[in-house]
mmCIF file of C-alpha atoms in Angstrom:
data_model
loop_
_atom_site.group_PDB
_atom_site.id
_atom_site.type_symbol
_atom_site.label_atom_id
_atom_site.label_comp_id
_atom_site.label_asym_id
_atom_site.label_seq_id
_atom_site.Cartn_x
_atom_site.Cartn_y
_atom_site.Cartn_z
ATOM 1 C CA UNK A 1 -0.012 -0.297 0.040
ATOM 2 C CA UNK A 2 1.302 3.617 -0.577
ATOM 3 C CA UNK A 3 2.423 5.484 2.622
ATOM 4 C CA UNK A 4 1.922 9.069 3.941
ATOM 5 C CA UNK A 5 2.534 11.590 1.640
ATOM 6 C CA UNK A 6 3.723 14.911 2.522
ATOM 7 C CA UNK A 7 4.774 17.812 1.016
ATOM 8 C CA UNK A 8 6.466 19.956 0.443
ATOM 9 C CA UNK A 9 9.451 18.004 2.071
ATOM 10 C CA UNK A 10 11.979 21.008 2.816
ATOM 11 C CA UNK A 11 10.745 24.710 3.433
ATOM 12 C CA UNK A 12 12.950 27.880 4.331
ATOM 13 C CA UNK A 13 10.748 31.028 4.731
ATOM 14 C CA UNK A 14 11.695 34.318 7.313
ATOM 15 C CA UNK A 15 10.061 34.728 10.442
ATOM 16 C CA UNK A 16 6.562 36.454 10.447
ATOM 17 C CA UNK A 17 6.122 34.922 7.041
ATOM 18 C CA UNK A 18 3.168 32.121 6.656
ATOM 19 C CA UNK A 19 3.906 28.639 5.676
ATOM 20 C CA UNK A 20 1.632 25.571 4.870
ATOM 21 C CA UNK A 21 1.829 21.692 4.945
ATOM 22 C CA UNK A 22 -0.245 19.202 3.440
ATOM 23 C CA UNK A 23 -0.528 15.553 4.013
ATOM 24 C CA UNK A 24 -2.282 12.584 2.402
ATOM 25 C CA UNK A 25 -2.683 9.829 4.642
ATOM 26 C CA UNK A 26 -2.787 5.945 3.955
ATOM 27 C CA UNK A 27 -6.273 5.025 2.128
ATOM 28 C CA UNK A 28 -8.774 4.356 4.286
ATOM 29 C CA UNK A 29 -6.958 5.464 7.862
ATOM 30 C CA UNK A 30 -9.890 7.840 9.712
ATOM 31 C CA UNK A 31 -6.983 9.070 12.139
ATOM 32 C CA UNK A 32 -4.492 11.636 11.134
ATOM 33 C CA UNK A 33 -1.746 13.210 13.504
ATOM 34 C CA UNK A 34 0.582 16.020 13.177
ATOM 35 C CA UNK A 35 3.779 16.058 14.956
ATOM 36 C CA UNK A 36 6.392 18.600 15.463
ATOM 37 C CA UNK A 37 10.049 17.076 15.549
ATOM 38 C CA UNK A 38 12.100 19.506 16.794
ATOM 39 C CA UNK A 39 16.392 18.793 16.483
ATOM 40 C CA UNK A 40 17.491 16.244 19.234
ATOM 41 C CA UNK A 41 14.042 15.535 20.502
ATOM 42 C CA UNK A 42 11.669 13.013 19.638
ATOM 43 C CA UNK A 43 8.149 13.803 18.101
ATOM 44 C CA UNK A 44 5.714 15.369 19.947
ATOM 45 C CA UNK A 45 1.754 15.484 18.964
ATOM 46 C CA UNK A 46 0.333 19.226 17.560
ATOM 47 C CA UNK A 47 -3.132 17.755 16.327
ATOM 48 C CA UNK A 48 -5.214 14.441 16.048
ATOM 49 C CA UNK A 49 -8.161 14.089 13.726
ATOM 50 C CA UNK A 50 -10.729 11.730 13.983
ATOM 51 C CA UNK A 51 -12.079 11.557 10.270
ATOM 52 C CA UNK A 52 -12.643 15.469 9.607
ATOM 53 C CA UNK A 53 -13.135 16.239 13.373
ATOM 54 C CA UNK A 54 -10.640 17.409 15.883
ATOM 55 C CA UNK A 55 -10.010 14.469 18.701
ATOM 56 C CA UNK A 56 -7.005 16.591 20.467
ATOM 57 C CA UNK A 57 -5.467 19.704 19.607
ATOM 58 C CA UNK A 58 -4.833 20.758 23.241
ATOM 59 C CA UNK A 59 -0.617 21.031 22.402
ATOM 60 C CA UNK A 60 -1.406 23.495 19.220
ATOM 61 C CA UNK A 61 -0.289 26.764 19.450
ATOM 62 C CA UNK A 62 -3.479 27.836 18.460
ATOM 63 C CA UNK A 63 -2.527 31.875 18.179
ATOM 64 C CA UNK A 64 -0.309 31.039 14.954
ATOM 65 C CA UNK A 65 -0.974 27.569 14.138
ATOM 66 C CA UNK A 66 -3.914 25.756 12.265
ATOM 67 C CA UNK A 67 -5.071 22.349 10.780
ATOM 68 C CA UNK A 68 -8.026 21.498 8.682
ATOM 69 C CA UNK A 69 -9.073 18.200 7.474
ATOM 70 C CA UNK A 70 -11.954 18.929 5.472
ATOM 71 C CA UNK A 71 -13.176 15.877 3.827
ATOM 72 C CA UNK A 72 -11.564 13.291 6.180
ATOM 73 C CA UNK A 73 -8.894 12.517 3.766
ATOM 74 C CA UNK A 74 -5.887 14.909 3.272
ATOM 75 C CA UNK A 75 -4.988 17.492 5.945
ATOM 76 C CA UNK A 76 -3.354 20.978 5.894
ATOM 77 C CA UNK A 77 -0.993 22.440 8.975
ATOM 78 C CA UNK A 78 -0.685 26.020 8.416
ATOM 79 C CA UNK A 79 1.792 28.088 10.353
ATOM 80 C CA UNK A 80 1.277 32.333 10.380
ATOM 81 C CA UNK A 81 3.519 33.874 11.572
ATOM 82 C CA UNK A 82 6.156 31.625 11.681
ATOM 83 C CA UNK A 83 8.640 32.443 14.687
ATOM 84 C CA UNK A 84 12.461 31.223 14.703
ATOM 85 C CA UNK A 85 11.524 28.391 17.483
ATOM 86 C CA UNK A 86 9.249 26.887 14.186
ATOM 87 C CA UNK A 87 12.248 25.468 13.183
ATOM 88 C CA UNK A 88 11.298 21.618 12.983
ATOM 89 C CA UNK A 89 10.370 18.648 11.108
ATOM 90 C CA UNK A 90 6.420 18.241 11.311
ATOM 91 C CA UNK A 91 5.150 15.089 10.876
ATOM 92 C CA UNK A 92 2.381 13.744 9.322
ATOM 93 C CA UNK A 93 1.216 10.060 10.344
ATOM 94 C CA UNK A 94 -2.108 8.262 10.187
ATOM 95 C CA UNK A 95 -3.427 4.945 11.542
ATOM 96 C CA UNK A 96 -6.853 2.484 11.317
ATOM 97 C CA UNK A 97 -9.045 3.451 14.640
ATOM 98 C CA UNK A 98 -7.997 1.716 17.666
ATOM 99 C CA UNK A 99 -5.108 -0.493 15.762
ATOM 100 C CA UNK A 100 -2.527 1.410 18.029
ATOM 101 C CA UNK A 101 0.813 2.965 16.238
ATOM 102 C CA UNK A 102 0.802 4.865 13.600
ATOM 103 C CA UNK A 103 2.811 5.030 10.158
ATOM 104 C CA UNK A 104 4.408 8.075 9.762
ATOM 105 C CA UNK A 105 5.230 10.305 6.546
ATOM 106 C CA UNK A 106 8.828 11.515 5.263
ATOM 107 C CA UNK A 107 8.020 14.916 7.125
ATOM 108 C CA UNK A 108 8.499 18.531 6.016
ATOM 109 C CA UNK A 109 11.608 20.106 7.358
ATOM 110 C CA UNK A 110 10.667 23.620 8.072
ATOM 111 C CA UNK A 111 13.817 26.721 8.445
ATOM 112 C CA UNK A 112 12.858 29.775 9.621
ATOM 113 C CA UNK A 113 15.331 32.387 9.338
ATOM 114 C CA UNK B 1 -0.518 12.628 31.154
ATOM 115 C CA UNK B 2 2.062 9.725 29.819
ATOM 116 C CA UNK B 3 5.947 10.467 29.428
ATOM 117 C CA UNK B 4 8.556 8.268 28.275
ATOM 118 C CA UNK B 5 12.360 8.293 29.148
ATOM 119 C CA UNK B 6 15.335 7.119 27.042
ATOM 120 C CA UNK B 7 18.104 7.020 29.171
ATOM 121 C CA UNK B 8 20.871 7.368 26.598
ATOM 122 C CA UNK B 9 21.314 9.753 24.332
ATOM 123 C CA UNK B 10 23.968 8.376 21.731
ATOM 124 C CA UNK B 11 25.374 4.989 21.331
ATOM 125 C CA UNK B 12 28.333 4.043 19.831
ATOM 126 C CA UNK B 13 29.294 0.120 19.232
ATOM 127 C CA UNK B 14 31.448 -2.135 17.541
ATOM 128 C CA UNK B 15 29.717 -4.511 14.846
ATOM 129 C CA UNK B 16 28.619 -7.480 16.350
ATOM 130 C CA UNK B 17 28.525 -5.937 19.502
ATOM 131 C CA UNK B 18 25.365 -6.829 21.635
ATOM 132 C CA UNK B 19 22.903 -3.896 21.527
ATOM 133 C CA UNK B 20 20.808 -2.800 24.684
ATOM 134 C CA UNK B 21 18.510 0.844 24.527
ATOM 135 C CA UNK B 22 16.679 1.266 27.596
ATOM 136 C CA UNK B 23 13.176 2.605 28.125
ATOM 137 C CA UNK B 24 10.777 3.480 30.982
ATOM 138 C CA UNK B 25 7.312 5.250 30.686
ATOM 139 C CA UNK B 26 5.040 6.792 33.533
ATOM 140 C CA UNK B 27 1.803 5.420 33.440
ATOM 141 C CA UNK B 28 -0.277 3.673 35.959
ATOM 142 C CA UNK B 29 -2.696 2.002 33.501
ATOM 143 C CA UNK B 30 -2.462 0.170 30.852
ATOM 144 C CA UNK B 31 -0.271 1.259 28.112
ATOM 145 C CA UNK B 32 1.142 -0.242 24.231
ATOM 146 C CA UNK B 33 4.625 0.049 24.038
ATOM 147 C CA UNK B 34 6.445 0.797 20.554
ATOM 148 C CA UNK B 35 10.079 1.154 19.364
ATOM 149 C CA UNK B 36 10.328 2.845 16.301
ATOM 150 C CA UNK B 37 13.552 3.544 14.142
ATOM 151 C CA UNK B 38 14.691 6.191 11.560
ATOM 152 C CA UNK B 39 17.311 5.476 9.084
ATOM 153 C CA UNK B 40 19.408 8.380 8.060
ATOM 154 C CA UNK B 41 17.340 10.495 5.462
ATOM 155 C CA UNK B 42 14.435 8.054 5.730
ATOM 156 C CA UNK B 43 11.056 8.265 7.550
ATOM 157 C CA UNK B 44 9.918 6.723 11.637
ATOM 158 C CA UNK B 45 9.612 2.801 10.596
ATOM 159 C CA UNK B 46 7.815 0.590 13.548
ATOM 160 C CA UNK B 47 10.287 -1.767 14.930
ATOM 161 C CA UNK B 48 8.033 -3.801 16.851
ATOM 162 C CA UNK B 49 5.054 -3.269 19.240
ATOM 163 C CA UNK B 50 3.597 -4.529 22.463
ATOM 164 C CA UNK B 51 0.416 -4.804 23.234
ATOM 165 C CA UNK B 52 -0.272 -7.759 25.564
ATOM 166 C CA UNK B 53 0.344 -11.563 25.998
ATOM 167 C CA UNK B 54 4.413 -12.544 26.129
ATOM 168 C CA UNK B 55 6.041 -9.470 27.184
ATOM 169 C CA UNK B 56 9.113 -10.750 24.868
ATOM 170 C CA UNK B 57 8.309 -9.499 21.666
ATOM 171 C CA UNK B 58 10.257 -9.925 18.376
ATOM 172 C CA UNK B 59 10.393 -7.357 15.705
ATOM 173 C CA UNK B 60 11.748 -6.938 11.964
ATOM 174 C CA UNK B 61 15.596 -7.031 11.336
ATOM 175 C CA UNK B 62 16.724 -9.045 14.451
ATOM 176 C CA UNK B 63 15.421 -6.582 17.343
ATOM 177 C CA UNK B 64 13.853 -7.589 20.441
ATOM 178 C CA UNK B 65 12.090 -5.941 23.536
ATOM 179 C CA UNK B 66 11.074 -6.815 26.858
ATOM 180 C CA UNK B 67 7.881 -5.360 28.897
ATOM 181 C CA UNK B 68 8.538 -5.544 32.366
ATOM 182 C CA UNK B 69 5.542 -4.104 33.808
ATOM 183 C CA UNK B 70 7.155 -3.918 37.615
ATOM 184 C CA UNK B 71 9.754 -1.525 36.353
ATOM 185 C CA UNK B 72 7.655 0.180 33.636
ATOM 186 C CA UNK B 73 10.211 -0.484 31.114
ATOM 187 C CA UNK B 74 9.930 -1.974 27.853
ATOM 188 C CA UNK B 75 14.220 -1.758 26.471
ATOM 189 C CA UNK B 76 15.287 -2.440 22.919
ATOM 190 C CA UNK B 77 17.880 -5.332 22.545
ATOM 191 C CA UNK B 78 19.728 -6.804 19.423
ATOM 192 C CA UNK B 79 22.361 -9.471 20.525
ATOM 193 C CA UNK B 80 24.808 -8.611 17.468
ATOM 194 C CA UNK B 81 24.834 -4.606 15.753
ATOM 195 C CA UNK B 82 25.813 -4.151 12.049
ATOM 196 C CA UNK B 83 26.669 -1.234 10.254
ATOM 197 C CA UNK B 84 23.573 -1.120 9.091
ATOM 198 C CA UNK B 85 21.638 -0.182 12.347
ATOM 199 C CA UNK B 86 23.225 2.844 12.237
ATOM 200 C CA UNK B 87 19.540 5.169 13.258
ATOM 201 C CA UNK B 88 17.962 6.990 15.724
ATOM 202 C CA UNK B 89 15.546 5.004 18.007
ATOM 203 C CA UNK B 90 12.149 6.141 19.420
ATOM 204 C CA UNK B 91 10.400 4.177 22.236
ATOM 205 C CA UNK B 92 7.023 5.822 22.145
ATOM 206 C CA UNK B 93 3.728 4.612 24.546
ATOM 207 C CA UNK B 94 0.146 5.049 24.114
ATOM 208 C CA UNK B 95 -3.359 4.458 26.124
ATOM 209 C CA UNK B 96 -5.402 1.694 24.489
ATOM 210 C CA UNK B 97 -8.070 3.213 22.246
ATOM 211 C CA UNK B 98 -7.588 5.526 19.709
ATOM 212 C CA UNK B 99 -5.001 8.164 21.144
ATOM 213 C CA UNK B 100 -1.518 9.222 19.979
ATOM 214 C CA UNK B 101 1.524 8.096 20.247
ATOM 215 C CA UNK B 102 3.856 9.846 23.132
ATOM 216 C CA UNK B 103 7.513 9.729 22.215
ATOM 217 C CA UNK B 104 10.846 9.576 23.898
ATOM 218 C CA UNK B 105 13.524 11.686 23.408
ATOM 219 C CA UNK B 106 15.651 9.003 20.977
ATOM 220 C CA UNK B 107 19.002 7.488 21.351
ATOM 221 C CA UNK B 108 21.229 7.733 18.197
ATOM 222 C CA UNK B 109 23.218 4.825 17.611
ATOM 223 C CA UNK B 110 26.234 4.908 15.809
ATOM 224 C CA UNK B 111 27.554 1.102 14.704
ATOM 225 C CA UNK B 112 31.220 1.847 13.404
ATOM 226 C CA UNK B 113 33.556 -1.400 11.750
#
């Protein structure tokens, strides 16, 4: 089966600019996650969707980050405006409901200058 | 909330040496446990997982892990490492059900000839 797809793979922006990332999960996976992985740390959950509804966004900095999954398939994560500390790899993952674990995409490496 | 501790930040081993990476979690209830691996330039991949049953689980590429409930531990082992095992290893936990993974900070393994 095709894996989780993400684009772009790399993005460099200046602080205060906006950026958007796209994710296409594995077909049939109702649960979708966005994680942030800062260099030297493990992935940290930003938001979890079940179909097109938000299950957990408690760690999403909502003053600058937003995410949507309008049709319950693809998802976009946006940062506006970006800060230097947003430099990280943004990982998208998906899973079957209740399966445990998740399959991860290749990530988008964001550099904010 | 759950948390995961990985004791070693960077481990350097010679080929054919035995490997043990430590992982402890904090949560009083039932958990699912995972080890993920990230090879250089690649995305996170599942090595093995424990849900219930035999506490010794075997994964891909000769890796195994043992769940010791009394110690809240899930250490990863491999009897003889190869150069190709050079990667970053992440321990993760979630609560059974449709809950997100919580990751440790990761352990970087370097295998030298």
